[in-house]
Amino acid sequence: MDTYAAATELAYPEISEIFADVFQHAGPLTRGTSPEDVSRWDSLQHIALIRALETTFAVRLSMDEMMEIRSVGDIERVLGRHGV
Amino acid sequence: MSSSSLDMPRPPSTVRGASAPVSDDKIGEIVDAVIDAAPECVRKRVLLPAIDWALVPPHKVSLLVSSLDQARLPLPRWLAKPLLLAGHTLSSAARDALPGALAVLSRLNDAAGEPDEREALAASLEGLAYASDIDADTAVALVRRLLALSWDDEALRFALAQAHSAPQALRLAGGAFERHLADLPRLRIRMSGSSTTRVLADALHPAFGVEGWRTEISESSFGGVIGDLLSPPDDVDALVVLLDTDGLLATDWRREVQDVERIAAERVDMLGQALQVFSSQAAVPLLINTLPVPSRPTVGLLDRRHGAGLRRIVDSLNARILDAAAASARVIVVDADQALSGLAARDHVDPKLWYYGRIGYSHEATQCFARAFAEAWRIVQRGPVKVLAVDFDNTLWGGIYGDDGVDGLACGEDFPGNAFQALQQECLRLKAQGLLLVALSKNEAGALDAFEQHPGMVLKADDFAAHAVNWQPKADNLRRIAADLNLGLDSVLFLDDSPHEREAMRRLVPEVTVPEMPDDPAERPGWLRRLSATWPARLTAEDASRPAVYAARRAAQELQARAASFEDYLSALEQRLALSFVSERTVARTAQMHQRTNQFNLTTVRLGEADISALAADPTRGFALLGQVSDRFGDHGLVVAATVDIDGAEATIRTLLMSCRVIGREVERAFVGALVGELASRGVARVRGIYVPTAKNGMVRDFYQSCGFSPTGGEGSGTVWTFAIGDTEPPGSTYVTTSWER
């Protein structure tokens, strides 16, 4: 795990709320958190995650970005690129 | 659907992310300076929106509000909202200028949870529940606050009423919502669609919960519409079918244009015939949507005229759906254009969801459909209200009879009286549709004569089935009238422009439906048309006897005479299964299928490209088999796969999986039949199949049994099935033509 992924403080605190809401995930969240750590993060709930990100941050994610997101760190990178 | 009516710029993350109260650091000093300069900042609309008010102590917020007050500036809504969402309270003066939801939120932020506060806020909360203009952020904040006060009942009621515009509010009230559902009547729904139905299935549960049903939803296999229509399951209370344009009408343009037209017509015909069969024989009610007007034409300007034009095809399909509804009251049609009227047409579909998972509608559109299906069900089951009780002053006319006199009342052809006249027209429309009109006005008895004396009134005194024009409380009047008319109070809708009268009615006669009416009279006629509590459940007897109905019934009978059935449908499909061993070209697709298939997957072993290539390397030890399926409508591609290990006279099916696109059409039987045949030709005597249960593959639990395999014990968490070649007839299907590509 690189240092970026190991950092614990998220740049977007809203992500914790989204994970609680979409995946009922109450555990710790780091940039390295991936579908393997979140039991409900399957391909169908992935849609709900994308949807929550789009509404919370008022962005529209592309198909590529939808595939790119494989961890919390990916979410931050994608959001950062949107200038959020 | 916008999540917020106020477009607040997002605050920069440096302020939001501050972990300590802002007063402790440099940013705190800046915030203090901004608050000091509040009047200037409000006038120029700068800086203040960037502050995270949750981190600002209450006394500084008071400072801000009082400095605006001294500068004689009203607290603007764009500032009040984030203050309240952050949990601050406002003075009663500042509060009174705010819209209802924010005013109530301010009072809640103040509340300590005492019973008398709860009592005092009850009616305001009840009124708020019916408001149609609360944005999602505010609704969520209200529910959070109510839950924090442990006022669970209020939180739930409010969340239920706002569920359509703020579904996350209902999720917040989760525990209370589930307890609420437990007491509701059960409704077993079978759901199928022309594309993925899971997103709608998830949305139906809360939507029906709001209307008063606890749903148990089972989903048909992918694209199982025709099958469900021709042989509806008998253990459900309702069938829900979600049709979408891409799933139903996707066209293969490699064909000649004439063929495209013909195939489109055949598809429309197939669904139309299935609907006719359904409407002539099914006992279970069907909720089905029309297709919305397409916004992506296939023949541009000529889309509505050309035989391959999407609009033209959609129109003809919709006509068939309406024919079926005309033929049977069990077919309940949700008009897509009406259900989606709040959305721009380009937002009906989210292309990436379509390409990702064949989800035919955007999230917003799916929510609209869920609501429309649930509302349609409520209307058909419970019918509309029977009585429209309506106020006079500033509701049926502009002005106050007692103050302005008959001649001073606004109602007529000219502005602004025309908006009031239009509302009277809507009352007459509802009367014509069977509602009783009741006059409920706090007025001198003479006010009733205004309908005859004023030239602009289209309603007349004798349009009212009953009236109470006096100074008694409206609740008492309404109780008396309902008793006289022998109608339950729960069948009454009450319209009044006064929030106080509405609150009083809700408090004193909770059975009565009391919607929040728009403040602007211009909005009211259209609002009343959209109010689903007034929508008629069925057409009048006259409508039902229209010739079209008979024509549709006749057609359905003819079709039945031809013994139309699911089997006929399958044979009409002309399915072809092309088998081949995995090659270099197809190994990637095979591996991908192994990663992605969950439902029709017997062992859910996730073989990768290397595993599959290894199998293909030595034909005596095993093989990987692929099936490509096509039918008269087009090519489904490589959709079924199996890997087999051979050990002398015994073979074991290591993996067997199929894409949900073709489930339920006997392709799986034909495939296993071909697989068994291939093994027999290689000298295998016994074929072992293993079923390993997972959370998602329950649909194939009995698959091997249905193919003639016998149970021969267990292996780990799985069950083992064995097929003895020669003893048992290999499975197959008369509806699938099999060919080999070697």
PDB file of C-alpha atoms in Angstrom, chain B residues 261-518:
ATOM      1  CA  GLU B 261     -39.301  -2.305 -40.521  1.00  0.00           C
ATOM      2  CA  ARG B 262     -40.636  -5.841 -40.656  1.00  0.00           C
ATOM      3  CA  ILE B 263     -38.778  -6.932 -37.538  1.00  0.00           C
ATOM      4  CA  ALA B 264     -39.956  -3.868 -35.637  1.00  0.00           C
ATOM      5  CA  ALA B 265     -43.522  -4.636 -36.641  1.00  0.00           C
ATOM      6  CA  GLU B 266     -43.100  -8.258 -35.586  1.00  0.00           C
ATOM      7  CA  ARG B 267     -41.750  -7.250 -32.199  1.00  0.00           C
ATOM      8  CA  VAL B 268     -44.654  -4.916 -31.636  1.00  0.00           C
ATOM      9  CA  ASP B 269     -46.949  -7.701 -32.714  1.00  0.00           C
ATOM     10  CA  MET B 270     -45.400 -10.238 -30.401  1.00  0.00           C
ATOM     11  CA  LEU B 271     -45.779  -8.048 -27.339  1.00  0.00           C
ATOM     12  CA  GLY B 272     -49.216  -6.938 -28.480  1.00  0.00           C
ATOM     13  CA  GLN B 273     -50.373 -10.526 -28.889  1.00  0.00           C
ATOM     14  CA  ALA B 274     -48.933 -11.546 -25.548  1.00  0.00           C
ATOM     15  CA  LEU B 275     -50.811  -8.652 -23.951  1.00  0.00           C
ATOM     16  CA  GLN B 276     -54.019  -9.676 -25.675  1.00  0.00           C
ATOM     17  CA  VAL B 277     -53.659 -13.225 -24.456  1.00  0.00           C
ATOM     18  CA  PHE B 278     -52.929 -11.921 -20.973  1.00  0.00           C
ATOM     19  CA  SER B 279     -55.929  -9.611 -20.931  1.00  0.00           C
ATOM     20  CA  SER B 280     -58.261 -12.354 -22.093  1.00  0.00           C
ATOM     21  CA  GLN B 281     -57.230 -14.995 -19.589  1.00  0.00           C
ATOM     22  CA  ALA B 282     -55.126 -13.765 -16.673  1.00  0.00           C
ATOM     23  CA  ALA B 283     -56.553 -13.459 -13.207  1.00  0.00           C
ATOM     24  CA  VAL B 284     -53.731 -11.390 -11.767  1.00  0.00           C
ATOM     25  CA  PRO B 285     -53.618  -7.603 -12.292  1.00  0.00           C
ATOM     26  CA  LEU B 286     -50.859  -6.217 -14.485  1.00  0.00           C
ATOM     27  CA  LEU B 287     -49.147  -2.860 -14.042  1.00  0.00           C
ATOM     28  CA  ILE B 288     -47.350  -1.903 -17.246  1.00  0.00           C
ATOM     29  CA  ASN B 289     -45.917   1.315 -18.614  1.00  0.00           C
ATOM     30  CA  THR B 290     -46.072   2.796 -22.069  1.00  0.00           C
ATOM     31  CA  LEU B 291     -42.809   3.812 -23.727  1.00  0.00           C
ATOM     32  CA  PRO B 292     -41.989   7.513 -23.443  1.00  0.00           C
ATOM     33  CA  VAL B 293     -41.737   9.678 -26.540  1.00  0.00           C
ATOM     34  CA  PRO B 294     -38.238   8.897 -27.837  1.00  0.00           C
ATOM     35  CA  SER B 295     -35.799  11.756 -27.836  1.00  0.00           C
ATOM     36  CA  ARG B 296     -33.204   9.986 -29.994  1.00  0.00           C
ATOM     37  CA  PRO B 297     -34.846   9.452 -33.380  1.00  0.00           C
ATOM     38  CA  THR B 298     -33.617   6.815 -35.795  1.00  0.00           C
ATOM     39  CA  VAL B 299     -34.995   8.546 -38.868  1.00  0.00           C
ATOM     40  CA  GLY B 300     -34.643  12.187 -37.770  1.00  0.00           C
ATOM     41  CA  LEU B 301     -37.268  14.500 -39.129  1.00  0.00           C
ATOM     42  CA  LEU B 302     -39.250  11.579 -40.505  1.00  0.00           C
ATOM     43  CA  ASP B 303     -39.166   9.586 -37.271  1.00  0.00           C
ATOM     44  CA  ARG B 304     -42.917   9.623 -36.878  1.00  0.00           C
ATOM     45  CA  ARG B 305     -43.677   8.749 -40.511  1.00  0.00           C
ATOM     46  CA  HIS B 306     -41.010   6.259 -41.578  1.00  0.00           C
ATOM     47  CA  GLY B 307     -41.617   2.561 -40.920  1.00  0.00           C
ATOM     48  CA  ALA B 308     -38.229   2.266 -39.204  1.00  0.00           C
ATOM     49  CA  GLY B 309     -38.731   5.489 -37.252  1.00  0.00           C
ATOM     50  CA  LEU B 310     -38.412   4.902 -33.518  1.00  0.00           C
ATOM     51  CA  ARG B 311     -41.229   7.300 -32.723  1.00  0.00           C
ATOM     52  CA  ARG B 312     -43.536   5.522 -35.104  1.00  0.00           C
ATOM     53  CA  ILE B 313     -42.676   2.124 -33.665  1.00  0.00           C
ATOM     54  CA  VAL B 314     -43.104   3.418 -30.106  1.00  0.00           C
ATOM     55  CA  ASP B 315     -46.481   4.886 -31.023  1.00  0.00           C
ATOM     56  CA  SER B 316     -47.693   1.606 -32.466  1.00  0.00           C
ATOM     57  CA  LEU B 317     -46.447  -0.339 -29.461  1.00  0.00           C
ATOM     58  CA  ASN B 318     -48.160   2.068 -27.072  1.00  0.00           C
ATOM     59  CA  ALA B 319     -51.375   1.686 -29.034  1.00  0.00           C
ATOM     60  CA  ARG B 320     -51.216  -2.075 -28.478  1.00  0.00           C
ATOM     61  CA  ILE B 321     -50.707  -1.595 -24.742  1.00  0.00           C
ATOM     62  CA  LEU B 322     -53.734   0.696 -24.588  1.00  0.00           C
ATOM     63  CA  ASP B 323     -55.779  -1.845 -26.580  1.00  0.00           C
ATOM     64  CA  ALA B 324     -55.009  -4.436 -23.942  1.00  0.00           C
ATOM     65  CA  ALA B 325     -56.079  -2.030 -21.189  1.00  0.00           C
ATOM     66  CA  ALA B 326     -59.305  -1.337 -23.054  1.00  0.00           C
ATOM     67  CA  ALA B 327     -59.996  -5.051 -23.228  1.00  0.00           C
ATOM     68  CA  SER B 328     -59.392  -5.807 -19.566  1.00  0.00           C
ATOM     69  CA  ALA B 329     -59.653  -3.849 -16.337  1.00  0.00           C
ATOM     70  CA  ARG B 330     -56.836  -6.016 -15.009  1.00  0.00           C
ATOM     71  CA  VAL B 331     -54.374  -4.248 -17.299  1.00  0.00           C
ATOM     72  CA  ILE B 332     -53.367  -1.031 -15.555  1.00  0.00           C
ATOM     73  CA  VAL B 333     -51.331   1.255 -17.763  1.00  0.00           C
ATOM     74  CA  VAL B 334     -48.961   3.868 -16.407  1.00  0.00           C
ATOM     75  CA  ASP B 335     -48.438   6.560 -18.995  1.00  0.00           C
ATOM     76  CA  ALA B 336     -44.693   7.112 -19.234  1.00  0.00           C
ATOM     77  CA  ASP B 337     -44.915  10.667 -20.508  1.00  0.00           C
ATOM     78  CA  GLN B 338     -47.125  11.595 -17.572  1.00  0.00           C
ATOM     79  CA  ALA B 339     -45.000   9.711 -15.045  1.00  0.00           C
ATOM     80  CA  LEU B 340     -41.801  11.333 -16.352  1.00  0.00           C
ATOM     81  CA  SER B 341     -43.239  14.805 -16.931  1.00  0.00           C
ATOM     82  CA  GLY B 342     -41.002  16.295 -14.247  1.00  0.00           C
ATOM     83  CA  LEU B 343     -37.863  15.225 -16.109  1.00  0.00           C
ATOM     84  CA  ALA B 344     -36.298  16.491 -19.293  1.00  0.00           C
ATOM     85  CA  ALA B 345     -36.566  13.803 -21.994  1.00  0.00           C
ATOM     86  CA  ARG B 346     -32.781  13.567 -22.296  1.00  0.00           C
ATOM     87  CA  ASP B 347     -32.658  12.577 -18.602  1.00  0.00           C
ATOM     88  CA  HIS B 348     -34.961   9.562 -19.038  1.00  0.00           C
ATOM     89  CA  VAL B 349     -31.966   7.364 -19.823  1.00  0.00           C
ATOM     90  CA  ASP B 350     -28.482   7.380 -18.315  1.00  0.00           C
ATOM     91  CA  PRO B 351     -26.417   5.904 -21.170  1.00  0.00           C
ATOM     92  CA  LYS B 352     -23.624   4.644 -18.932  1.00  0.00           C
ATOM     93  CA  LEU B 353     -26.123   2.682 -16.826  1.00  0.00           C
ATOM     94  CA  TRP B 354     -27.492   1.181 -20.011  1.00  0.00           C
ATOM     95  CA  TYR B 355     -24.081   0.091 -21.227  1.00  0.00           C
ATOM     96  CA  TYR B 356     -22.975  -0.969 -17.734  1.00  0.00           C
ATOM     97  CA  GLY B 357     -25.897  -3.147 -16.812  1.00  0.00           C
ATOM     98  CA  ARG B 358     -28.670  -2.811 -19.386  1.00  0.00           C
ATOM     99  CA  ILE B 359     -30.587  -0.540 -17.080  1.00  0.00           C
ATOM    100  CA  GLY B 360     -33.154   1.086 -19.327  1.00  0.00           C
ATOM    101  CA  TYR B 361     -33.884   4.231 -17.328  1.00  0.00           C
ATOM    102  CA  SER B 362     -31.947   6.757 -15.274  1.00  0.00           C
ATOM    103  CA  HIS B 363     -32.271   6.730 -11.491  1.00  0.00           C
ATOM    104  CA  GLU B 364     -34.544   9.738 -11.598  1.00  0.00           C
ATOM    105  CA  ALA B 365     -36.807   8.151 -14.205  1.00  0.00           C
ATOM    106  CA  THR B 366     -36.860   4.892 -12.224  1.00  0.00           C
ATOM    107  CA  GLN B 367     -38.016   6.765  -9.115  1.00  0.00           C
ATOM    108  CA  CYS B 368     -40.763   8.411 -11.174  1.00  0.00           C
ATOM    109  CA  PHE B 369     -41.908   5.024 -12.464  1.00  0.00           C
ATOM    110  CA  ALA B 370     -41.858   3.451  -8.999  1.00  0.00           C
ATOM    111  CA  ARG B 371     -44.046   6.247  -7.716  1.00  0.00           C
ATOM    112  CA  ALA B 372     -46.371   6.046 -10.722  1.00  0.00           C
ATOM    113  CA  PHE B 373     -46.789   2.267 -10.380  1.00  0.00           C
ATOM    114  CA  ALA B 374     -47.532   2.550  -6.660  1.00  0.00           C
ATOM    115  CA  GLU B 375     -49.961   5.426  -7.190  1.00  0.00           C
ATOM    116  CA  ALA B 376     -51.723   3.556  -9.979  1.00  0.00           C
ATOM    117  CA  TRP B 377     -52.103   0.569  -7.689  1.00  0.00           C
ATOM    118  CA  ARG B 378     -53.521   2.722  -4.902  1.00  0.00           C
ATOM    119  CA  ILE B 379     -55.949   4.433  -7.277  1.00  0.00           C
ATOM    120  CA  VAL B 380     -57.213   1.163  -8.686  1.00  0.00           C
ATOM    121  CA  GLN B 381     -57.463  -0.537  -5.284  1.00  0.00           C
ATOM    122  CA  ARG B 382     -58.827   2.277  -3.206  1.00  0.00           C
ATOM    123  CA  GLY B 383     -60.340   4.682  -5.718  1.00  0.00           C
ATOM    124  CA  PRO B 384     -60.238   8.457  -5.595  1.00  0.00           C
ATOM    125  CA  VAL B 385     -61.728  10.663  -2.898  1.00  0.00           C
ATOM    126  CA  LYS B 386     -65.493  11.093  -3.207  1.00  0.00           C
ATOM    127  CA  VAL B 387     -65.952  14.570  -1.814  1.00  0.00           C
ATOM    128  CA  LEU B 388     -64.214  17.831  -2.615  1.00  0.00           C
ATOM    129  CA  ALA B 389     -64.790  20.272   0.257  1.00  0.00           C
ATOM    130  CA  VAL B 390     -63.756  23.743  -0.788  1.00  0.00           C
ATOM    131  CA  ASP B 391     -63.348  27.190   0.739  1.00  0.00           C
ATOM    132  CA  PHE B 392     -64.597  30.428  -0.906  1.00  0.00           C
ATOM    133  CA  ASP B 393     -62.491  33.519  -0.134  1.00  0.00           C
ATOM    134  CA  ASN B 394     -59.162  33.511  -1.994  1.00  0.00           C
ATOM    135  CA  THR B 395     -59.770  29.919  -3.050  1.00  0.00           C
ATOM    136  CA  LEU B 396     -62.756  29.906  -5.435  1.00  0.00           C
ATOM    137  CA  TRP B 397     -62.490  33.654  -5.944  1.00  0.00           C
ATOM    138  CA  GLY B 398     -59.944  36.362  -5.261  1.00  0.00           C
ATOM    139  CA  GLY B 399     -60.777  38.718  -2.393  1.00  0.00           C
ATOM    140  CA  ILE B 400     -62.956  38.500   0.690  1.00  0.00           C
ATOM    141  CA  TYR B 401     -66.712  38.544   0.270  1.00  0.00           C
ATOM    142  CA  GLY B 402     -67.323  40.295   3.595  1.00  0.00           C
ATOM    143  CA  ASP B 403     -64.821  43.073   2.881  1.00  0.00           C
ATOM    144  CA  ASP B 404     -64.895  43.502  -0.871  1.00  0.00           C
ATOM    145  CA  GLY B 405     -68.550  42.781  -1.641  1.00  0.00           C
ATOM    146  CA  VAL B 406     -69.742  40.719  -4.578  1.00  0.00           C
ATOM    147  CA  ASP B 407     -68.558  43.262  -7.150  1.00  0.00           C
ATOM    148  CA  GLY B 408     -65.087  43.366  -5.654  1.00  0.00           C
ATOM    149  CA  LEU B 409     -64.436  39.639  -6.054  1.00  0.00           C
ATOM    150  CA  ALA B 410     -61.899  38.529  -8.668  1.00  0.00           C
ATOM    151  CA  CYS B 411     -63.273  35.788 -10.879  1.00  0.00           C
ATOM    152  CA  GLY B 412     -63.825  36.001 -14.610  1.00  0.00           C
ATOM    153  CA  GLU B 413     -62.183  36.163 -17.997  1.00  0.00           C
ATOM    154  CA  ASP B 414     -59.522  38.704 -17.062  1.00  0.00           C
ATOM    155  CA  PHE B 415     -56.374  38.560 -15.017  1.00  0.00           C
ATOM    156  CA  PRO B 416     -56.176  37.828 -12.111  1.00  0.00           C
ATOM    157  CA  GLY B 417     -59.755  36.563 -11.821  1.00  0.00           C
ATOM    158  CA  ASN B 418     -59.174  34.078 -14.655  1.00  0.00           C
ATOM    159  CA  ALA B 419     -56.936  31.938 -12.435  1.00  0.00           C
ATOM    160  CA  PHE B 420     -59.776  31.622  -9.907  1.00  0.00           C
ATOM    161  CA  GLN B 421     -62.260  30.941 -12.669  1.00  0.00           C
ATOM    162  CA  ALA B 422     -59.950  28.215 -13.933  1.00  0.00           C
ATOM    163  CA  LEU B 423     -59.953  26.578 -10.487  1.00  0.00           C
ATOM    164  CA  GLN B 424     -63.765  26.659 -10.577  1.00  0.00           C
ATOM    165  CA  GLN B 425     -63.585  24.906 -13.940  1.00  0.00           C
ATOM    166  CA  GLU B 426     -61.417  22.225 -12.366  1.00  0.00           C
ATOM    167  CA  CYS B 427     -64.009  21.779  -9.600  1.00  0.00           C
ATOM    168  CA  LEU B 428     -66.651  21.315 -12.288  1.00  0.00           C
ATOM    169  CA  ARG B 429     -64.423  18.822 -14.055  1.00  0.00           C
ATOM    170  CA  LEU B 430     -64.129  16.778 -10.882  1.00  0.00           C
ATOM    171  CA  LYS B 431     -67.882  17.017 -10.374  1.00  0.00           C
ATOM    172  CA  ALA B 432     -68.390  15.711 -13.896  1.00  0.00           C
ATOM    173  CA  GLN B 433     -66.036  12.846 -12.987  1.00  0.00           C
ATOM    174  CA  GLY B 434     -68.224  11.904 -10.052  1.00  0.00           C
ATOM    175  CA  LEU B 435     -66.969  13.874  -7.054  1.00  0.00           C
ATOM    176  CA  LEU B 436     -69.443  15.665  -4.773  1.00  0.00           C
ATOM    177  CA  LEU B 437     -68.681  19.334  -4.201  1.00  0.00           C
ATOM    178  CA  VAL B 438     -69.175  20.686  -0.680  1.00  0.00           C
ATOM    179  CA  ALA B 439     -68.909  24.383   0.193  1.00  0.00           C
ATOM    180  CA  LEU B 440     -67.089  25.079   3.464  1.00  0.00           C
ATOM    181  CA  SER B 441     -66.715  28.780   4.080  1.00  0.00           C
ATOM    182  CA  LYS B 442     -66.482  30.982   7.135  1.00  0.00           C
ATOM    183  CA  ASN B 443     -68.743  33.691   5.797  1.00  0.00           C
ATOM    184  CA  GLU B 444     -72.142  35.327   5.933  1.00  0.00           C
ATOM    185  CA  ALA B 445     -74.747  32.976   4.503  1.00  0.00           C
ATOM    186  CA  GLY B 446     -75.218  35.427   1.613  1.00  0.00           C
ATOM    187  CA  ALA B 447     -71.794  34.506   0.228  1.00  0.00           C
ATOM    188  CA  LEU B 448     -73.417  31.541  -1.506  1.00  0.00           C
ATOM    189  CA  ASP B 449     -75.424  33.975  -3.631  1.00  0.00           C
ATOM    190  CA  ALA B 450     -72.206  35.364  -5.082  1.00  0.00           C
ATOM    191  CA  PHE B 451     -72.163  32.434  -7.499  1.00  0.00           C
ATOM    192  CA  GLU B 452     -75.401  33.733  -9.076  1.00  0.00           C
ATOM    193  CA  GLN B 453     -74.748  37.450  -8.645  1.00  0.00           C
ATOM    194  CA  HIS B 454     -71.189  37.661  -9.956  1.00  0.00           C
ATOM    195  CA  PRO B 455     -70.995  37.339 -13.764  1.00  0.00           C
ATOM    196  CA  GLY B 456     -67.573  35.646 -13.790  1.00  0.00           C
ATOM    197  CA  MET B 457     -68.482  32.628 -11.671  1.00  0.00           C
ATOM    198  CA  VAL B 458     -68.738  29.364 -13.628  1.00  0.00           C
ATOM    199  CA  LEU B 459     -69.696  27.386 -10.517  1.00  0.00           C
ATOM    200  CA  LYS B 460     -73.290  27.847  -9.400  1.00  0.00           C
ATOM    201  CA  ALA B 461     -74.738  27.362  -5.925  1.00  0.00           C
ATOM    202  CA  ASP B 462     -76.568  24.227  -6.997  1.00  0.00           C
ATOM    203  CA  ASP B 463     -73.330  22.591  -8.104  1.00  0.00           C
ATOM    204  CA  PHE B 464     -72.668  22.002  -4.408  1.00  0.00           C
ATOM    205  CA  ALA B 465     -74.149  18.816  -2.996  1.00  0.00           C
ATOM    206  CA  ALA B 466     -74.046  20.428   0.439  1.00  0.00           C
ATOM    207  CA  HIS B 467     -72.845  23.648   1.964  1.00  0.00           C
ATOM    208  CA  ALA B 468     -71.919  25.109   5.300  1.00  0.00           C
ATOM    209  CA  VAL B 469     -71.485  28.858   4.993  1.00  0.00           C
ATOM    210  CA  ASN B 470     -71.363  30.114   8.563  1.00  0.00           C
ATOM    211  CA  TRP B 471     -68.947  30.978  11.354  1.00  0.00           C
ATOM    212  CA  GLN B 472     -68.775  27.533  12.933  1.00  0.00           C
ATOM    213  CA  PRO B 473     -65.504  25.602  12.891  1.00  0.00           C
ATOM    214  CA  LYS B 474     -65.090  23.910   9.501  1.00  0.00           C
ATOM    215  CA  ALA B 475     -64.284  20.596  11.148  1.00  0.00           C
ATOM    216  CA  ASP B 476     -67.713  20.523  12.870  1.00  0.00           C
ATOM    217  CA  ASN B 477     -69.460  21.491   9.643  1.00  0.00           C
ATOM    218  CA  LEU B 478     -67.672  18.826   7.685  1.00  0.00           C
ATOM    219  CA  ARG B 479     -68.455  16.103  10.217  1.00  0.00           C
ATOM    220  CA  ARG B 480     -72.144  16.987  10.059  1.00  0.00           C
ATOM    221  CA  ILE B 481     -72.217  17.084   6.249  1.00  0.00           C
ATOM    222  CA  ALA B 482     -70.360  13.791   5.915  1.00  0.00           C
ATOM    223  CA  ALA B 483     -72.888  12.181   8.251  1.00  0.00           C
ATOM    224  CA  ASP B 484     -75.774  13.659   6.219  1.00  0.00           C
ATOM    225  CA  LEU B 485     -74.292  12.419   2.936  1.00  0.00           C
ATOM    226  CA  ASN B 486     -73.492   9.088   4.552  1.00  0.00           C
ATOM    227  CA  LEU B 487     -69.872   9.287   3.425  1.00  0.00           C
ATOM    228  CA  GLY B 488     -66.764   8.490   5.402  1.00  0.00           C
ATOM    229  CA  LEU B 489     -64.507  11.387   6.343  1.00  0.00           C
ATOM    230  CA  ASP B 490     -61.617   9.485   4.797  1.00  0.00           C
ATOM    231  CA  SER B 491     -63.169  10.044   1.381  1.00  0.00           C
ATOM    232  CA  VAL B 492     -62.997  13.833   1.699  1.00  0.00           C
ATOM    233  CA  LEU B 493     -60.433  16.175   0.144  1.00  0.00           C
ATOM    234  CA  PHE B 494     -60.304  19.665   1.657  1.00  0.00           C
ATOM    235  CA  LEU B 495     -59.038  22.701  -0.276  1.00  0.00           C
ATOM    236  CA  ASP B 496     -58.407  25.940   1.572  1.00  0.00           C
ATOM    237  CA  ASP B 497     -55.940  28.754   0.944  1.00  0.00           C
ATOM    238  CA  SER B 498     -55.507  29.389   4.671  1.00  0.00           C
ATOM    239  CA  PRO B 499     -52.693  27.438   6.341  1.00  0.00           C
ATOM    240  CA  HIS B 500     -54.501  27.859   9.665  1.00  0.00           C
ATOM    241  CA  GLU B 501     -57.691  26.267   8.403  1.00  0.00           C
ATOM    242  CA  ARG B 502     -55.652  23.436   6.908  1.00  0.00           C
ATOM    243  CA  GLU B 503     -53.812  22.835  10.170  1.00  0.00           C
ATOM    244  CA  ALA B 504     -57.049  22.935  12.150  1.00  0.00           C
ATOM    245  CA  MET B 505     -58.691  20.417   9.830  1.00  0.00           C
ATOM    246  CA  ARG B 506     -55.719  18.042  10.001  1.00  0.00           C
ATOM    247  CA  ARG B 507     -55.699  18.236  13.752  1.00  0.00           C
ATOM    248  CA  LEU B 508     -59.422  17.897  14.345  1.00  0.00           C
ATOM    249  CA  VAL B 509     -60.351  15.499  11.527  1.00  0.00           C
ATOM    250  CA  PRO B 510     -57.203  13.554  10.720  1.00  0.00           C
ATOM    251  CA  GLU B 511     -59.065  11.244   8.308  1.00  0.00           C
ATOM    252  CA  VAL B 512     -59.590  14.078   5.833  1.00  0.00           C
ATOM    253  CA  THR B 513     -56.986  14.552   3.098  1.00  0.00           C
ATOM    254  CA  VAL B 514     -55.655  18.095   3.383  1.00  0.00           C
ATOM    255  CA  PRO B 515     -52.976  18.843   0.782  1.00  0.00           C
ATOM    256  CA  GLU B 516     -50.822  21.943   0.922  1.00  0.00           C
ATOM    257  CA  MET B 517     -52.229  24.156  -1.824  1.00  0.00           C
ATOM    258  CA  PRO B 518     -49.789  26.379  -3.772  1.00  0.00           C
TER     259      PRO B 518
END
